[in-house]
Amino acid sequence: MPAMTTQRLTTISHHIDDEQGLHPEATGEFTSILNDLTLALRLISRDVRRAGLNDVLGLTRDTNVHGEQVRKLDTYSNDVIKRAMQRSGHICVMASEEDEEIVVTDIVNNRGKYLIVFDPLDGSSNIDVGVTIGTIFSIYKRVDLTSDEAGSVEDVLQPGYKQEAAGYALYGSSTVLVYTTGHGAHAFTLDPTIGEFLLTRENIRTPKRGKYYSVNEGNYYYWSENIRQYVDYIKTPSKDKSRPYSHRYIGTAVADVHRTIIYGGIFMYPADSKAPNGKLRLVYEANALAMIAEQCGGRASDGQNRILDIKPNNIHERVPLFLGSKEDVFEAEAFFMGEHPLQQIL
Ligand code: P6P
């Protein structure tokens, strides 16, 4: 009888502590921030799971049975993260999809040397139909570590390659947290009975080419001719049976990206005539997803430029996104730039 093999039982707190060992200059502040963030994600997960029951539980649009103000789930998620990030005093400034301006932490004489940018609830329009939604986050060091001034918008507008950590939470059939500190990307699944995120996939690796493409085909006639040619190409049966690809599209970027980094293939939100810079946000969506994709061995670009190299000009700017298996993204880029060999003979 072969000896039983036992899977290591690793919580995200264990993993964050272990990762701290990989950063010799770490002082525990960063670890404290990540642990505070996981508390916020567990609270959001709990309330996302109840969302469908609000009406049944008598949680009206205005006040619930306890007379408490019932707020929209994305507003609630936004507040939970901001409150969790105030605790440590290590965060000097925040930016959120839900707030027009930066949020400077209100701790007196705050010397925090980190900042967080986040989309508290990506895909929230899917809540009412029980489709997976998620939270996306990035953590940076502030630009001037010697400053004792409040954090500023310059701290928030750093290029994505400056990220210290990035990740996302998926509220689907289970709650999954994927994060990286630059040493691979790792997935944890929440066991709600004990409130712990347990390691389920370490060092996720994306296949160098996949069989799925994920894009809103409803925008087909708004895309450039080159993008239409690419999508037509991957839908056309090939002799070696490598094509057609299968189409998958959930409409929540975090969920579509997660499937893409696990199974391979490509997720795209290209620019189109309605959205000349695409729909997804650079600062608090694309940068985190791009860092995760690269840590899994994949690629993320705007069709030409590496996402992580793009210097943001404003908090809410949008960016086209091509993300996934390296070979698939390179092929899409060749079509996007009109340089694919097949386009020369069309
Ligand atoms: P469309 C969700 O609203 C979101 O911001 C992303 O999560 C998602 O990828 C995209 O919009 C879906 O947009 O235009 O396909 O409905």
GROMACS .gro file of N, CA and C in nm, residues 38-164:
model
  381
   38THR      N    1  -0.744   4.050   0.370
   38THR     CA    2  -0.819   3.922   0.364
   38THR      C    3  -0.940   3.926   0.456
   39LEU      N    4  -0.931   4.002   0.565
   39LEU     CA    5  -1.049   4.017   0.652
   39LEU      C    6  -1.162   4.084   0.574
   40ALA      N    7  -1.128   4.190   0.501
   40ALA     CA    8  -1.229   4.263   0.422
   40ALA      C    9  -1.290   4.170   0.318
   41LEU      N   10  -1.208   4.087   0.255
   41LEU     CA   11  -1.259   3.998   0.150
   41LEU      C   12  -1.353   3.892   0.208
   42ARG      N   13  -1.323   3.847   0.330
   42ARG     CA   14  -1.413   3.751   0.394
   42ARG      C   15  -1.547   3.815   0.428
   43LEU      N   16  -1.545   3.941   0.469
   43LEU     CA   17  -1.670   4.011   0.500
   43LEU      C   18  -1.751   4.033   0.372
   44ILE      N   19  -1.685   4.070   0.265
   44ILE     CA   20  -1.755   4.092   0.136
   44ILE      C   21  -1.814   3.960   0.088
   45SER      N   22  -1.736   3.852   0.100
   45SER     CA   23  -1.785   3.720   0.057
   45SER      C   24  -1.913   3.684   0.131
   46ARG      N   25  -1.912   3.710   0.263
   46ARG     CA   26  -2.030   3.675   0.343
   46ARG      C   27  -2.152   3.751   0.291
   47ASP      N   28  -2.136   3.879   0.261
   47ASP     CA   29  -2.253   3.959   0.220
   47ASP      C   30  -2.292   3.937   0.076
   48VAL      N   31  -2.195   3.901  -0.009
   48VAL     CA   32  -2.229   3.866  -0.147
   48VAL      C   33  -2.317   3.742  -0.147
   49ARG      N   34  -2.284   3.648  -0.060
   49ARG     CA   35  -2.359   3.523  -0.055
   49ARG      C   36  -2.503   3.548  -0.008
   50ARG      N   37  -2.522   3.651   0.073
   50ARG     CA   38  -2.657   3.680   0.124
   50ARG      C   39  -2.734   3.768   0.028
   51ALA      N   40  -2.665   3.826  -0.072
   51ALA     CA   41  -2.729   3.929  -0.155
   51ALA      C   42  -2.863   3.884  -0.209
   52GLY      N   43  -2.870   3.757  -0.251
   52GLY     CA   44  -2.994   3.708  -0.311
   52GLY      C   45  -3.107   3.699  -0.210
   53LEU      N   46  -3.068   3.705  -0.081
   53LEU     CA   47  -3.171   3.685   0.022
   53LEU      C   48  -3.220   3.816   0.079
   54ASN      N   49  -3.158   3.928   0.036
   54ASN     CA   50  -3.194   4.056   0.099
   54ASN      C   51  -3.345   4.077   0.103
   55ASP      N   52  -3.410   4.058  -0.013
   55ASP     CA   53  -3.554   4.084  -0.015
   55ASP      C   54  -3.626   3.982   0.073
   56VAL      N   55  -3.585   3.855   0.060
   56VAL     CA   56  -3.651   3.749   0.138
   56VAL      C   57  -3.634   3.778   0.287
   57LEU      N   58  -3.515   3.827   0.324
   57LEU     CA   59  -3.491   3.853   0.468
   57LEU      C   60  -3.551   3.985   0.511
   58GLY      N   61  -3.630   4.046   0.420
   58GLY     CA   62  -3.692   4.172   0.462
   58GLY      C   63  -3.593   4.287   0.461
   59LEU      N   64  -3.481   4.269   0.389
   59LEU     CA   65  -3.386   4.380   0.379
   59LEU      C   66  -3.434   4.468   0.264
   60THR      N   67  -3.512   4.568   0.298
   60THR     CA   68  -3.574   4.648   0.192
   60THR      C   69  -3.467   4.734   0.125
   61ARG      N   70  -3.508   4.809   0.028
   61ARG     CA   71  -3.414   4.897  -0.042
   61ARG      C   72  -3.365   5.007   0.051
   62ASP      N   73  -3.443   5.034   0.156
   62ASP     CA   74  -3.406   5.149   0.240
   62ASP      C   75  -3.348   5.105   0.374
   63THR      N   76  -3.432   5.039   0.455
   63THR     CA   77  -3.379   4.997   0.585
   63THR      C   78  -3.417   4.851   0.608
   64ASN      N   79  -3.331   4.779   0.686
   64ASN     CA   80  -3.365   4.638   0.710
   64ASN      C   81  -3.448   4.626   0.838
   65VAL      N   82  -3.476   4.503   0.879
   65VAL     CA   83  -3.565   4.481   0.994
   65VAL      C   84  -3.506   4.541   1.121
   66HIS      N   85  -3.372   4.562   1.121
   66HIS     CA   86  -3.310   4.622   1.241
   66HIS      C   87  -3.304   4.774   1.229
   67GLY      N   88  -3.367   4.825   1.121
   67GLY     CA   89  -3.363   4.971   1.105
   67GLY      C   90  -3.231   5.018   1.050
   68GLU      N   91  -3.139   4.920   1.011
   68GLU     CA   92  -3.009   4.962   0.955
   68GLU      C   93  -3.027   5.000   0.808
   69GLN      N   94  -2.946   5.094   0.768
   69GLN     CA   95  -2.948   5.137   0.628
   69GLN      C   96  -2.893   5.024   0.541
   70VAL      N   97  -2.971   4.975   0.446
   70VAL     CA   98  -2.921   4.872   0.354
   70VAL      C   99  -2.860   4.943   0.235
   71ARG      N  100  -2.731   4.922   0.215
   71ARG     CA  101  -2.665   4.994   0.106
   71ARG      C  102  -2.633   4.898  -0.007
   72LYS      N  103  -2.613   4.956  -0.124
   72LYS     CA  104  -2.578   4.871  -0.238
   72LYS      C  105  -2.450   4.796  -0.204
   73LEU      N  106  -2.440   4.671  -0.254
   73LEU     CA  107  -2.330   4.582  -0.217
   73LEU      C  108  -2.195   4.640  -0.259
   74ASP      N  109  -2.191   4.712  -0.371
   74ASP     CA  110  -2.061   4.764  -0.412
   74ASP      C  111  -2.021   4.882  -0.323
   75THR      N  112  -2.117   4.960  -0.279
   75THR     CA  113  -2.085   5.068  -0.185
   75THR      C  114  -2.039   5.009  -0.053
   76TYR      N  115  -2.110   4.903  -0.011
   76TYR     CA  116  -2.072   4.835   0.115
   76TYR      C  117  -1.930   4.778   0.104
   77SER      N  118  -1.903   4.711  -0.010
   77SER     CA  119  -1.770   4.650  -0.028
   77SER      C  120  -1.661   4.756  -0.025
   78ASN      N  121  -1.690   4.868  -0.088
   78ASN     CA  122  -1.594   4.978  -0.092
   78ASN      C  123  -1.562   5.027   0.049
   79ASP      N  124  -1.666   5.043   0.129
   79ASP     CA  125  -1.646   5.092   0.267
   79ASP      C  126  -1.570   4.991   0.352
   80VAL      N  127  -1.602   4.862   0.333
   80VAL     CA  128  -1.535   4.758   0.413
   80VAL      C  129  -1.385   4.758   0.387
   81ILE      N  130  -1.348   4.768   0.260
   81ILE     CA  131  -1.203   4.768   0.227
   81ILE      C  132  -1.137   4.893   0.283
   82LYS      N  133  -1.202   5.008   0.268
   82LYS     CA  134  -1.139   5.133   0.317
   82LYS      C  135  -1.123   5.128   0.468
   83ARG      N  136  -1.222   5.074   0.538
   83ARG     CA  137  -1.211   5.066   0.684
   83ARG      C  138  -1.100   4.969   0.724
   84ALA      N  139  -1.093   4.855   0.654
   84ALA     CA  140  -0.990   4.755   0.688
   84ALA      C  141  -0.850   4.813   0.663
   85MET      N  142  -0.839   4.898   0.559
   85MET     CA  143  -0.707   4.951   0.523
   85MET      C  144  -0.666   5.068   0.612
   86GLN      N  145  -0.759   5.120   0.690
   86GLN     CA  146  -0.724   5.231   0.781
   86GLN      C  147  -0.656   5.177   0.908
   87ARG      N  148  -0.682   5.050   0.941
   87ARG     CA  149  -0.645   5.001   1.074
   87ARG      C  150  -0.496   5.010   1.102
   88SER      N  151  -0.416   4.965   1.000
   88SER     CA  152  -0.273   4.943   1.031
   88SER      C  153  -0.194   5.073   1.040
   89GLY      N  154  -0.241   5.178   0.968
   89GLY     CA  155  -0.162   5.302   0.964
   89GLY      C  156  -0.050   5.293   0.861
   90HIS      N  157  -0.043   5.178   0.789
   90HIS     CA  158   0.065   5.162   0.689
   90HIS      C  159   0.023   5.209   0.550
   91ILE      N  160  -0.107   5.243   0.535
   91ILE     CA  161  -0.159   5.288   0.405
   91ILE      C  162  -0.174   5.440   0.408
   92CYS      N  163  -0.110   5.508   0.312
   92CYS     CA  164  -0.117   5.655   0.315
   92CYS      C  165  -0.224   5.711   0.222
   93VAL      N  166  -0.261   5.633   0.119
   93VAL     CA  167  -0.362   5.682   0.024
   93VAL      C  168  -0.425   5.563  -0.047
   94MET      N  169  -0.550   5.579  -0.089
   94MET     CA  170  -0.622   5.473  -0.161
   94MET      C  171  -0.689   5.533  -0.283
   95ALA      N  172  -0.718   5.447  -0.382
   95ALA     CA  173  -0.802   5.486  -0.496
   95ALA      C  174  -0.895   5.370  -0.524
   96SER      N  175  -1.019   5.404  -0.553
   96SER     CA  176  -1.121   5.300  -0.573
   96SER      C  177  -1.208   5.332  -0.693
   97GLU      N  178  -1.257   5.230  -0.758
   97GLU     CA  179  -1.349   5.248  -0.870
   97GLU      C  180  -1.472   5.326  -0.824
   98GLU      N  181  -1.505   5.314  -0.693
   98GLU     CA  182  -1.626   5.376  -0.639
   98GLU      C  183  -1.607   5.522  -0.598
   99ASP      N  184  -1.481   5.568  -0.596
   99ASP     CA  185  -1.457   5.707  -0.549
   99ASP      C  186  -1.394   5.788  -0.661
  100GLU      N  187  -1.451   5.902  -0.691
  100GLU     CA  188  -1.402   5.985  -0.802
  100GLU      C  189  -1.258   6.030  -0.775
  101GLU      N  190  -1.231   6.069  -0.650
  101GLU     CA  191  -1.098   6.120  -0.613
  101GLU      C  192  -1.024   6.020  -0.524
  102ILE      N  193  -0.893   6.047  -0.501
  102ILE     CA  194  -0.816   5.961  -0.410
  102ILE      C  195  -0.873   5.974  -0.268
  103VAL      N  196  -0.848   5.874  -0.188
  103VAL     CA  197  -0.894   5.873  -0.048
  103VAL      C  198  -0.769   5.875   0.039
  104VAL      N  199  -0.747   5.987   0.105
  104VAL     CA  200  -0.629   5.997   0.193
  104VAL      C  201  -0.669   5.944   0.330
  105THR      N  202  -0.590   5.853   0.385
  105THR     CA  203  -0.629   5.793   0.514
  105THR      C  204  -0.629   5.903   0.620
  106ASP      N  205  -0.721   5.889   0.715
  106ASP     CA  206  -0.742   6.001   0.808
  106ASP      C  207  -0.671   5.978   0.940
  107ILE      N  208  -0.563   5.901   0.934
  107ILE     CA  209  -0.490   5.878   1.061
  107ILE      C  210  -0.392   5.994   1.081
  108VAL      N  211  -0.402   6.057   1.197
  108VAL     CA  212  -0.319   6.175   1.223
  108VAL      C  213  -0.172   6.134   1.214
  109ASN      N  214  -0.093   6.222   1.154
  109ASN     CA  215   0.052   6.196   1.142
  109ASN      C  216   0.079   6.059   1.079
  110ASN      N  217  -0.004   6.029   0.978
  110ASN     CA  218   0.012   5.898   0.914
  110ASN      C  219   0.146   5.893   0.840
  111ARG      N  220   0.228   5.793   0.869
  111ARG     CA  221   0.356   5.780   0.800
  111ARG      C  222   0.353   5.658   0.708
  112GLY      N  223   0.230   5.618   0.672
  112GLY     CA  224   0.219   5.496   0.592
  112GLY      C  225   0.303   5.503   0.466
  113LYS      N  226   0.376   5.393   0.434
  113LYS     CA  227   0.459   5.397   0.313
  113LYS      C  228   0.399   5.312   0.201
  114TYR      N  229   0.277   5.263   0.221
  114TYR     CA  230   0.210   5.185   0.116
  114TYR      C  231   0.081   5.253   0.073
  115LEU      N  232   0.027   5.205  -0.041
  115LEU     CA  233  -0.105   5.251  -0.088
  115LEU      C  234  -0.174   5.133  -0.154
  116ILE      N  235  -0.305   5.142  -0.162
  116ILE     CA  236  -0.383   5.036  -0.228
  116ILE      C  237  -0.480   5.100  -0.326
  117VAL      N  238  -0.494   5.038  -0.443
  117VAL     CA  239  -0.596   5.076  -0.542
  117VAL      C  240  -0.680   4.953  -0.568
  118PHE      N  241  -0.811   4.972  -0.585
  118PHE     CA  242  -0.897   4.852  -0.594
  118PHE      C  243  -1.029   4.881  -0.664
  119ASP      N  244  -1.084   4.776  -0.720
  119ASP     CA  245  -1.223   4.775  -0.765
  119ASP      C  246  -1.296   4.686  -0.665
  120PRO      N  247  -1.375   4.741  -0.577
  120PRO     CA  248  -1.431   4.662  -0.467
  120PRO      C  249  -1.525   4.551  -0.511
  121LEU      N  250  -1.600   4.575  -0.619
  121LEU     CA  251  -1.691   4.470  -0.664
  121LEU      C  252  -1.706   4.478  -0.816
  122ASP      N  253  -1.617   4.406  -0.883
  122ASP     CA  254  -1.617   4.405  -1.030
  122ASP      C  255  -1.729   4.315  -1.080
  123GLY      N  256  -1.808   4.368  -1.173
  123GLY     CA  257  -1.915   4.286  -1.230
  123GLY      C  258  -2.043   4.293  -1.148
  124SER      N  259  -2.056   4.399  -1.068
  124SER     CA  260  -2.169   4.402  -0.973
  124SER      C  261  -2.305   4.397  -1.042
  125SER      N  262  -2.309   4.428  -1.172
  125SER     CA  263  -2.439   4.418  -1.241
  125SER      C  264  -2.483   4.272  -1.248
  126ASN      N  265  -2.390   4.178  -1.223
  126ASN     CA  266  -2.426   4.035  -1.231
  126ASN      C  267  -2.481   3.981  -1.100
  127ILE      N  268  -2.482   4.065  -0.994
  127ILE     CA  269  -2.522   4.016  -0.862
  127ILE      C  270  -2.663   3.957  -0.867
  128ASP      N  271  -2.756   4.031  -0.931
  128ASP     CA  272  -2.898   3.994  -0.923
  128ASP      C  273  -2.929   3.864  -0.996
  129VAL      N  274  -2.831   3.813  -1.075
  129VAL     CA  275  -2.857   3.688  -1.146
  129VAL      C  276  -2.760   3.577  -1.101
  130GLY      N  277  -2.697   3.600  -0.986
  130GLY     CA  278  -2.614   3.495  -0.926
  130GLY      C  279  -2.489   3.459  -1.004
  131VAL      N  280  -2.443   3.551  -1.090
  131VAL     CA  281  -2.322   3.523  -1.168
  131VAL      C  282  -2.199   3.571  -1.090
  132THR      N  283  -2.087   3.501  -1.108
  132THR     CA  284  -1.964   3.533  -1.034
  132THR      C  285  -1.924   3.680  -1.047
  133ILE      N  286  -1.887   3.741  -0.933
  133ILE     CA  287  -1.834   3.877  -0.930
  133ILE      C  288  -1.703   3.873  -0.852
  134GLY      N  289  -1.635   3.987  -0.843
  134GLY     CA  290  -1.505   3.981  -0.775
  134GLY      C  291  -1.453   4.114  -0.727
  135THR      N  292  -1.342   4.107  -0.656
  135THR     CA  293  -1.269   4.225  -0.607
  135THR      C  294  -1.128   4.220  -0.666
  136ILE      N  295  -1.077   4.335  -0.711
  136ILE     CA  296  -0.943   4.341  -0.770
  136ILE      C  297  -0.861   4.443  -0.691
  137PHE      N  298  -0.733   4.413  -0.664
  137PHE     CA  299  -0.653   4.506  -0.585
  137PHE      C  300  -0.506   4.506  -0.627
  138SER      N  301  -0.442   4.620  -0.602
  138SER     CA  302  -0.297   4.634  -0.621
  138SER      C  303  -0.241   4.711  -0.502
  139ILE      N  304  -0.122   4.672  -0.457
  139ILE     CA  305  -0.055   4.743  -0.348
  139ILE      C  306   0.081   4.794  -0.397
  140TYR      N  307   0.108   4.920  -0.370
  140TYR     CA  308   0.235   4.985  -0.410
  140TYR      C  309   0.302   5.046  -0.288
  141LYS      N  310   0.431   5.071  -0.297
  141LYS     CA  311   0.497   5.161  -0.203
  141LYS      C  312   0.477   5.303  -0.254
  142ARG      N  313   0.472   5.398  -0.163
  142ARG     CA  314   0.456   5.537  -0.208
  142ARG      C  315   0.583   5.582  -0.281
  143VAL      N  316   0.571   5.683  -0.364
  143VAL     CA  317   0.682   5.725  -0.450
  143VAL      C  318   0.800   5.773  -0.365
  144ASP      N  319   0.773   5.860  -0.266
  144ASP     CA  320   0.882   5.913  -0.182
  144ASP      C  321   0.870   5.853  -0.042
  145LEU      N  322   0.953   5.752  -0.014
  145LEU     CA  323   0.943   5.679   0.114
  145LEU      C  324   0.986   5.765   0.231
  146THR      N  325   1.052   5.879   0.204
  146THR     CA  326   1.097   5.964   0.315
  146THR      C  327   0.991   6.070   0.350
  147SER      N  328   0.887   6.075   0.264
  147SER     CA  329   0.788   6.182   0.285
  147SER      C  330   0.705   6.158   0.411
  148ASP      N  331   0.676   6.267   0.482
  148ASP     CA  332   0.580   6.252   0.593
  148ASP      C  333   0.453   6.331   0.560
  149GLU      N  334   0.440   6.361   0.430
  149GLU     CA  335   0.316   6.425   0.384
  149GLU      C  336   0.210   6.317   0.357
  150ALA      N  337   0.086   6.364   0.343
  150ALA     CA  338  -0.021   6.271   0.306
  150ALA      C  339   0.007   6.213   0.167
  151GLY      N  340  -0.047   6.095   0.141
  151GLY     CA  341  -0.033   6.036   0.009
  151GLY      C  342  -0.100   6.123  -0.095
  152SER      N  343  -0.056   6.109  -0.221
  152SER     CA  344  -0.108   6.198  -0.327
  152SER      C  345  -0.146   6.117  -0.450
  153VAL      N  346  -0.203   6.188  -0.547
  153VAL     CA  347  -0.245   6.120  -0.671
  153VAL      C  348  -0.123   6.068  -0.746
  154GLU      N  349  -0.007   6.132  -0.730
  154GLU     CA  350   0.115   6.081  -0.796
  154GLU      C  351   0.149   5.941  -0.745
  155ASP      N  352   0.121   5.916  -0.618
  155ASP     CA  353   0.148   5.780  -0.564
  155ASP      C  354   0.059   5.677  -0.633
  156VAL      N  355  -0.064   5.720  -0.668
  156VAL     CA  356  -0.162   5.628  -0.727
  156VAL      C  357  -0.136   5.604  -0.875
  157LEU      N  358  -0.074   5.704  -0.942
  157LEU     CA  359  -0.055   5.696  -1.088
  157LEU      C  360   0.081   5.636  -1.124
  158GLN      N  361   0.123   5.532  -1.051
  158GLN     CA  362   0.248   5.465  -1.085
  158GLN      C  363   0.223   5.357  -1.190
  159PRO      N  364   0.322   5.329  -1.276
  159PRO     CA  365   0.305   5.219  -1.372
  159PRO      C  366   0.295   5.085  -1.301
  160GLY      N  367   0.229   4.989  -1.364
  160GLY     CA  368   0.198   4.861  -1.297
  160GLY      C  369   0.319   4.780  -1.258
  161TYR      N  370   0.435   4.804  -1.325
  161TYR     CA  371   0.552   4.721  -1.288
  161TYR      C  372   0.602   4.757  -1.149
  162LYS      N  373   0.549   4.866  -1.090
  162LYS     CA  374   0.590   4.906  -0.955
  162LYS      C  375   0.508   4.834  -0.847
  163GLN      N  376   0.410   4.753  -0.887
  163GLN     CA  377   0.326   4.687  -0.787
  163GLN      C  378   0.409   4.599  -0.693
  164GLU      N  379   0.381   4.609  -0.563
  164GLU     CA  380   0.443   4.520  -0.463
  164GLU      C  381   0.363   4.390  -0.452
   0.00000   0.00000   0.00000
